[in-house]
XYZ file of C-alpha atoms in Angstrom:
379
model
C 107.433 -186.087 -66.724
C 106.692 -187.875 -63.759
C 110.621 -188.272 -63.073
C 110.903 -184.354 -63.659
C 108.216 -183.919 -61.268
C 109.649 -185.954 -58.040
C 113.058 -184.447 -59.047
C 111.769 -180.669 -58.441
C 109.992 -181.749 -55.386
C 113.490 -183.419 -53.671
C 115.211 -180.744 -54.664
C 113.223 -178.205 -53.166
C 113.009 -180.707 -49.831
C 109.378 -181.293 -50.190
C 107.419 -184.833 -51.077
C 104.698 -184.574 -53.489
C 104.308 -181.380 -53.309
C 103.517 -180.365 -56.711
C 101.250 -182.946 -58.696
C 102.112 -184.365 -62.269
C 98.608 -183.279 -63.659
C 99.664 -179.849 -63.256
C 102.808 -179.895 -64.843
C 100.477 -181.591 -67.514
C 98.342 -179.038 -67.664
C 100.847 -176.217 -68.462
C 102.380 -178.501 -70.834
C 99.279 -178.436 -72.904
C 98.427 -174.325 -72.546
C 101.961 -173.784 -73.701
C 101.199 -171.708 -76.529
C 98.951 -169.020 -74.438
C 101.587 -169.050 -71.341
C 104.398 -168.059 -74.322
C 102.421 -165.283 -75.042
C 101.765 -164.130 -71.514
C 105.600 -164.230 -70.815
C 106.222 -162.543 -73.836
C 104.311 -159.720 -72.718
C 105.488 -159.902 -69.351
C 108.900 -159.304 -70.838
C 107.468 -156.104 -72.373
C 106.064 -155.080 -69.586
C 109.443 -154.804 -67.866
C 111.172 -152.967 -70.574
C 108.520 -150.561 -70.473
C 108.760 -150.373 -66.853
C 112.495 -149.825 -67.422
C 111.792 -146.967 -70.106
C 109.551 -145.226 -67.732
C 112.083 -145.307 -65.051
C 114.645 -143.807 -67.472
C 112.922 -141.191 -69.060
C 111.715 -139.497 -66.099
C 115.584 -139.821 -64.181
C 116.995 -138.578 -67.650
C 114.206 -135.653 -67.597
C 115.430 -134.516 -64.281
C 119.192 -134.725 -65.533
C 118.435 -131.986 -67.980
C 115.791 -130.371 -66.462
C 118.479 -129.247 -64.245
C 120.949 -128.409 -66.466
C 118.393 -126.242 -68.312
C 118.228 -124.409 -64.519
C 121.922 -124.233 -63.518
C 123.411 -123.187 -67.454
C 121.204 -120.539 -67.226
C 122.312 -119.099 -63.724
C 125.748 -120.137 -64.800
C 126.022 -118.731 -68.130
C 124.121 -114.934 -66.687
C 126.276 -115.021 -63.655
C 129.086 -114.811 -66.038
C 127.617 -112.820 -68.790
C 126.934 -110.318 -65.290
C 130.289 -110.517 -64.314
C 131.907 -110.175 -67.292
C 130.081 -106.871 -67.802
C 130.894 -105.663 -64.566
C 134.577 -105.934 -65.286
C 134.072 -104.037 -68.042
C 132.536 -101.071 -66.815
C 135.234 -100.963 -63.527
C 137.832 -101.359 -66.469
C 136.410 -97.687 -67.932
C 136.315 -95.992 -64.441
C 139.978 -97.475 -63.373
C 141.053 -96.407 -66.976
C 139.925 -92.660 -65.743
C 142.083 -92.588 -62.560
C 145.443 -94.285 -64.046
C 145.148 -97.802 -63.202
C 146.182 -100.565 -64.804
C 143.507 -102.025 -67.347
C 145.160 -105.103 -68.348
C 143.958 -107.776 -66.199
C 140.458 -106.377 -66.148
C 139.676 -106.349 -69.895
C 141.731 -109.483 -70.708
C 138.891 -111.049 -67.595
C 135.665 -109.582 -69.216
C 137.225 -110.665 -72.522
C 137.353 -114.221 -71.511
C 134.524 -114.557 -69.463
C 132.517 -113.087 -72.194
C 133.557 -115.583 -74.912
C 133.466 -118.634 -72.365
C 129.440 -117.507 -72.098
C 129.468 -117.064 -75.941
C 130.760 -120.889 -76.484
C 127.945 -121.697 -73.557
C 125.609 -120.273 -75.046
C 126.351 -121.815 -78.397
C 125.785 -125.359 -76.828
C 122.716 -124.513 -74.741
C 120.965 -123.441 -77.366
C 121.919 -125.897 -80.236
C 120.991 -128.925 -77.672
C 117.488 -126.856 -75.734
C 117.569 -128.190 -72.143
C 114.183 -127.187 -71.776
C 112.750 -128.963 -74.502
C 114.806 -132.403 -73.965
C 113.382 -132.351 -70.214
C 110.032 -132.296 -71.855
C 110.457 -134.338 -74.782
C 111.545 -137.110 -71.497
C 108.116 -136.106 -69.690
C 105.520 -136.622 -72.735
C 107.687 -140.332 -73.074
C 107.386 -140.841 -69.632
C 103.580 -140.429 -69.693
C 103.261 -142.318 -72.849
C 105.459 -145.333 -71.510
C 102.842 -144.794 -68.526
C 100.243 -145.241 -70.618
C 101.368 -147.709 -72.975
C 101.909 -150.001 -69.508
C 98.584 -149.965 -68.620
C 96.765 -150.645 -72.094
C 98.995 -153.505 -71.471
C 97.717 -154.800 -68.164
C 94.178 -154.401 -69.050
C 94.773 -156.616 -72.378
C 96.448 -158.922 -69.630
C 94.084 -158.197 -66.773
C 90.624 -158.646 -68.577
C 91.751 -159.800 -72.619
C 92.618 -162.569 -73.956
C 96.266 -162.003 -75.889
C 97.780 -164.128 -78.745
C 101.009 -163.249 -80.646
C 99.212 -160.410 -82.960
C 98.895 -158.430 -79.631
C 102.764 -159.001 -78.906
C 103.665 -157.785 -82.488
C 101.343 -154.535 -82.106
C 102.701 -153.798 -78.392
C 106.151 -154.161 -79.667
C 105.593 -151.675 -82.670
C 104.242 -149.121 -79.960
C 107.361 -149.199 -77.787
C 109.827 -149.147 -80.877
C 107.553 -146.036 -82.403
C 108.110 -144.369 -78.856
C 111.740 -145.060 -78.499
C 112.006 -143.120 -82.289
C 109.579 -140.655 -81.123
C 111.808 -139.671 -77.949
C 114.775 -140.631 -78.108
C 117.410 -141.447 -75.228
C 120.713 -140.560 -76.646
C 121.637 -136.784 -77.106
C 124.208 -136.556 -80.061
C 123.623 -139.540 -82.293
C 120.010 -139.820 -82.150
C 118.722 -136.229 -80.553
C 115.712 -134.515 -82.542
C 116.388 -131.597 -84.544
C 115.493 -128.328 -82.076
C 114.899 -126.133 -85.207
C 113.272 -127.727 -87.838
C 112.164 -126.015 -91.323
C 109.056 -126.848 -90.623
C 107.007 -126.954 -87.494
C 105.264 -130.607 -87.471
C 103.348 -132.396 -85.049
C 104.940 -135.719 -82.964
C 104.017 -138.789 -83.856
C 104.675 -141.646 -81.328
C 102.672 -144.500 -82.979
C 103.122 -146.271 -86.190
C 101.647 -145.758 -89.098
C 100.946 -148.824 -90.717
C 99.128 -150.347 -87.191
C 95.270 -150.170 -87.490
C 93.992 -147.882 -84.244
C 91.258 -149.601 -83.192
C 91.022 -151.013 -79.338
C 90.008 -154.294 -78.672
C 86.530 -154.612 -77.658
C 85.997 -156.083 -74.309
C 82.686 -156.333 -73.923
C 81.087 -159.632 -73.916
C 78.144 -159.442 -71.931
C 75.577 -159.837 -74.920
C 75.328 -158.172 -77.502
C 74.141 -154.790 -78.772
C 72.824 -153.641 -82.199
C 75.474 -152.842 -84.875
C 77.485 -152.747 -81.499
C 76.232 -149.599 -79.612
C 77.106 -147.721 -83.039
C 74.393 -145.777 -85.017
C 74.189 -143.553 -87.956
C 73.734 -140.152 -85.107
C 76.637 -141.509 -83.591
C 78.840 -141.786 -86.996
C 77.257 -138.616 -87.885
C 78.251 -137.256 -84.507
C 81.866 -137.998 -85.031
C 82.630 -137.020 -88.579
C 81.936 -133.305 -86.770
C 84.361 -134.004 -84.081
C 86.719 -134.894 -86.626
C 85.948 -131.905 -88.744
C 86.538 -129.455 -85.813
C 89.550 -131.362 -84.402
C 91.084 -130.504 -87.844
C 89.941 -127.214 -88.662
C 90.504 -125.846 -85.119
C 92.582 -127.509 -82.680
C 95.153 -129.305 -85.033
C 95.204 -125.689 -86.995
C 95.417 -123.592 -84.006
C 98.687 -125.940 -82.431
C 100.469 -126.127 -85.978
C 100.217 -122.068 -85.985
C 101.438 -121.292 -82.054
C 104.275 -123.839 -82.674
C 105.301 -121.853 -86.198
C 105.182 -119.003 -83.765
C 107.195 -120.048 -80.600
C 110.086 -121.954 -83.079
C 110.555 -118.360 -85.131
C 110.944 -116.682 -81.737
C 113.305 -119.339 -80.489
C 115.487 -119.292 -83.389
C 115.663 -115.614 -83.037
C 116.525 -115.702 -79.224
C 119.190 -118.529 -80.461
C 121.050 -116.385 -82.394
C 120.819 -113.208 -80.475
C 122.278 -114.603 -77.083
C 125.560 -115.507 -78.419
C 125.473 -112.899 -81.020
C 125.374 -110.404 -78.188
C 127.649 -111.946 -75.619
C 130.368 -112.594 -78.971
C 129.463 -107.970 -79.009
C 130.203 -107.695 -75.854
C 133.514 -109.827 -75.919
C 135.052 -107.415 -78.666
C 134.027 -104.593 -76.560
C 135.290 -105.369 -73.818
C 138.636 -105.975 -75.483
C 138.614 -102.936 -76.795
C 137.907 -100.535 -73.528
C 139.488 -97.419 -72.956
C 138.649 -93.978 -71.272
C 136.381 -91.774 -73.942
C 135.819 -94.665 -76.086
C 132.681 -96.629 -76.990
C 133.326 -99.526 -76.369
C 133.015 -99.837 -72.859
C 129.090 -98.769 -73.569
C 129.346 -101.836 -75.896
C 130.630 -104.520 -73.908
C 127.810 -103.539 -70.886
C 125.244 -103.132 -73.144
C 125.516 -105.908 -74.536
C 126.488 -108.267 -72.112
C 123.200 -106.850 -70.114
C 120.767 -107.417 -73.252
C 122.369 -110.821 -73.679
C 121.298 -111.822 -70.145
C 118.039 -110.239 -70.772
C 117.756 -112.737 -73.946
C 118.720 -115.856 -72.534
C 116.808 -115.693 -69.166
C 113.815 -114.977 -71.886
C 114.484 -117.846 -73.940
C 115.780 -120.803 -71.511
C 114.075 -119.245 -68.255
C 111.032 -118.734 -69.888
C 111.464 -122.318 -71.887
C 110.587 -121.427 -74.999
C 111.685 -124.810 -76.009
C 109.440 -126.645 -74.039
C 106.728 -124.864 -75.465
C 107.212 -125.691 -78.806
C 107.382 -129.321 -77.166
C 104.415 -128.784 -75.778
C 102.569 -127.547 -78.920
C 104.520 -130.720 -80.900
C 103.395 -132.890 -78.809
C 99.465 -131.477 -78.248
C 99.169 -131.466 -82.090
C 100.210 -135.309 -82.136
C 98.100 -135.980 -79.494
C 95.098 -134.884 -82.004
C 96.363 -135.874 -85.103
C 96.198 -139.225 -83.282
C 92.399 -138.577 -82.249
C 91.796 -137.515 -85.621
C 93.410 -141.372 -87.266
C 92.031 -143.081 -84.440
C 88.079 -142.091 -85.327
C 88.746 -141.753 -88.905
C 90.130 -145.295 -89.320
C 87.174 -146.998 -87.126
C 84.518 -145.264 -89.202
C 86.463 -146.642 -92.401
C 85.878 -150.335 -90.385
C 82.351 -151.147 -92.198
C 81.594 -154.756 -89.943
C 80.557 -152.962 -87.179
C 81.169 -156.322 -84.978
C 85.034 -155.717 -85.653
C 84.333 -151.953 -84.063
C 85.225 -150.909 -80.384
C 82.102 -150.709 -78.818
C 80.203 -147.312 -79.999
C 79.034 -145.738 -76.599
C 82.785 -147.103 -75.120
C 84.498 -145.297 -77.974
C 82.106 -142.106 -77.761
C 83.021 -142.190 -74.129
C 86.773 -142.270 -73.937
C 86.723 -139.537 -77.155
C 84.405 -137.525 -75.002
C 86.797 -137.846 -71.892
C 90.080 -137.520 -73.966
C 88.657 -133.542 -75.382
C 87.364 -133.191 -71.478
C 84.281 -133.096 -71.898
C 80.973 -134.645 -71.450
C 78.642 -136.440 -73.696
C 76.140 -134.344 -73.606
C 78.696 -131.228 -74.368
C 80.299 -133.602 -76.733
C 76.500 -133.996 -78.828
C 76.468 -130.241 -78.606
C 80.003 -129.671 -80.113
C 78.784 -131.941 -82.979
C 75.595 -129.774 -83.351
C 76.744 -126.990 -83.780
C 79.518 -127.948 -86.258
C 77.076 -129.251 -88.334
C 74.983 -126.058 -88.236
C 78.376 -124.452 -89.409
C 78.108 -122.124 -86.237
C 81.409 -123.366 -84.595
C 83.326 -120.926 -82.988
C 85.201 -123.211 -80.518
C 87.900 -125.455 -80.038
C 87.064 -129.108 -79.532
C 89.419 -129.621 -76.718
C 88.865 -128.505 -73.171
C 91.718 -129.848 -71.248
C 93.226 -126.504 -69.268
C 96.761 -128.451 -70.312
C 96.600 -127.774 -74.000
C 95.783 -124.307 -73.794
C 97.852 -122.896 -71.490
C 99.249 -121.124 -73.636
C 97.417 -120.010 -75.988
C 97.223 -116.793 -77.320
């Protein structure tokens, strides 16, 4: 050791610069600096992910933004063609060129429009935003444990399972791994796994309380948060999502169903026909749809309303599954877990008590959460 020390000390052209009892002394905490490094290491890959998701986000934010302008600017077009092709068809001249150009443009927008909507631009970009705030998240849980907590290898297992339940949860890769845009069945995300007991680690250690700041008011107290996380807000995000996917599979079909109209139309133009009527019509209601559907982002509403409901499905575990914990020493701290469940609905204690009051009384006739982000849009 001593050999390894004057060795690192020539080589760096200093003398006895770095003493043998240190390199002793990291010698002996081996175990604890393993399990530093390892999450050091994590730390960096979730660095990396956060970095990702939010470039990839952009990516197909924009080309949510320029397939739409792209695919109504030809859809436009297209029908323009096809209504010059009826007047020139009046006066003698030659139609040819002018319905074999809607024709084309028209089923180029209809293969578009096919793609757009099977992939939802909209809802990728904010399937990449929610990971990009959980990664943020994730990345600071894990330089508190480091900051202020005292890590062994269990902690590296759990952080692990977090980042691999994320990368399922939103995945990178668009064809092989991309979620399914219209399920059978709305359901709410879920980023964490299942079999990992949500409780926090308690980092209080300055004395201690009774049964840990917990009390039977305060048990009491969140067994009716629970109850109207589940009857109202869970309920209420489950129904809105049913809602905006039925309307977004409708607008799905109609776009290219309309522009595919339109095409046939426009093949078919000729003076005192109806088909001129046809192709315009329809090419104009087809822009009409898909400014609706991808300018309005339907999609990333129902991503919204996915990921809102996992977000209190989580709170919902997460309270349930420290009230099952019966040692109340193995507990977060109660008045630091009523606090942060108090902050995550956005509201205060006191407004939190009240919410619990009144549930009890069975004279409830609110939501739970308060955050202006999760009710946007609500209707």
């Amino acid at each position: 050791m001593r050999n390894l020390g004057e060795e690192l000390n020539i080589r760096d052209g200093f003398i006895s610069t770095i003493p043998v009892e240190k390199i002793n002394d990291r010698s002996h905490n081996s175990g604890t600096n393993i399990v530093t490094t390892q999450l050091y290491a994590i730390l960096e890959a979730v660095a990396d992910r956060v970095e990702m998701h939010a470039n990839i986000g952009e990516q197909r934010d924009n080309w949510n933004t320029h397939l739409l302008n792209s695919i109504n600017m030809i859809t436009l077009t297209a029908a323009t063609m096809a209504g010059v092709a009826a007047i020139a068809g009046g006066i003698g001249m030659p139609l040819l060129a002018l319905k074999l150009s809607s024709t084309l443009l028209y089923s180029a927008a209809t293969g578009m429009l096919l793609i757009m909507n099977k992939i939802q631009p909209s809802q990728l970009s904010e399937e990449q935003r929610n990971a990009t705030r959980l990664f943020k998240q994730l990345q600071s849980q894990v330089q508190t444990l480091l900051a202020i907590g005292t890590p062994t290898q269990e902690d590296v297992k759990e952080v692990m399972e977090k980042v691999l339940a994320l990368d399922k949860a939103y995945p990178l890769p668009l064809l092989s791994a991309m979620l399914e845009k219209f399920p059978a069945k709305f359901e709410p995300a879920v980023w964490w796994p299942k079999n990992q007991v949500l409780q926090k680690k308690n980092f209080l250690h300055e004395g201690k309380q009774f049964n840990n700041g917990w009390s039977e008011e305060l048990e009491m107290e969140m067994r009716e948060v629970v109850k109207v996380v589940e009857r109202k807000d869970i309920e209420d995000h489950v129904r809105l999502g049913n809602l905006a996917l039925k309307i977004n599979k409708t607008l799905a079909i109609s776009g290219p169903l309309l522009t595919g109209i339109a095409a046939l139309g426009s093949a078919f133009v000729d003076n005192g026909s109806w088909a001129p009527i046809v192709a315009v019509a329809a090419g104009a209601l087809a822009s009409t749809v898909n400014a609706f559907e991808h300018g309005g982002q339907v999609g990333m509403v129902i991503e919204m309303y996915r990921n809102c409901g996992g977000f209190f499905q989580l709170l919902k575990d997460s309270i349930e599954t420290t009230l099952e914990e019966r040692d109340f020493e193995k507990r977060e701290n109660g008045e630091l877990f009523e606090m942060k469940v108090a902050l995550k609905l956005g509201r205060s204690l006191s407004q939190l008590r009240e919410l619990a009051r009144k549930s009890a009384s069975s004279h409830i006739d609110e939501v739970a959460s308060k955050l202006f982000l999760f009710w946007i849009f609500r209707v």
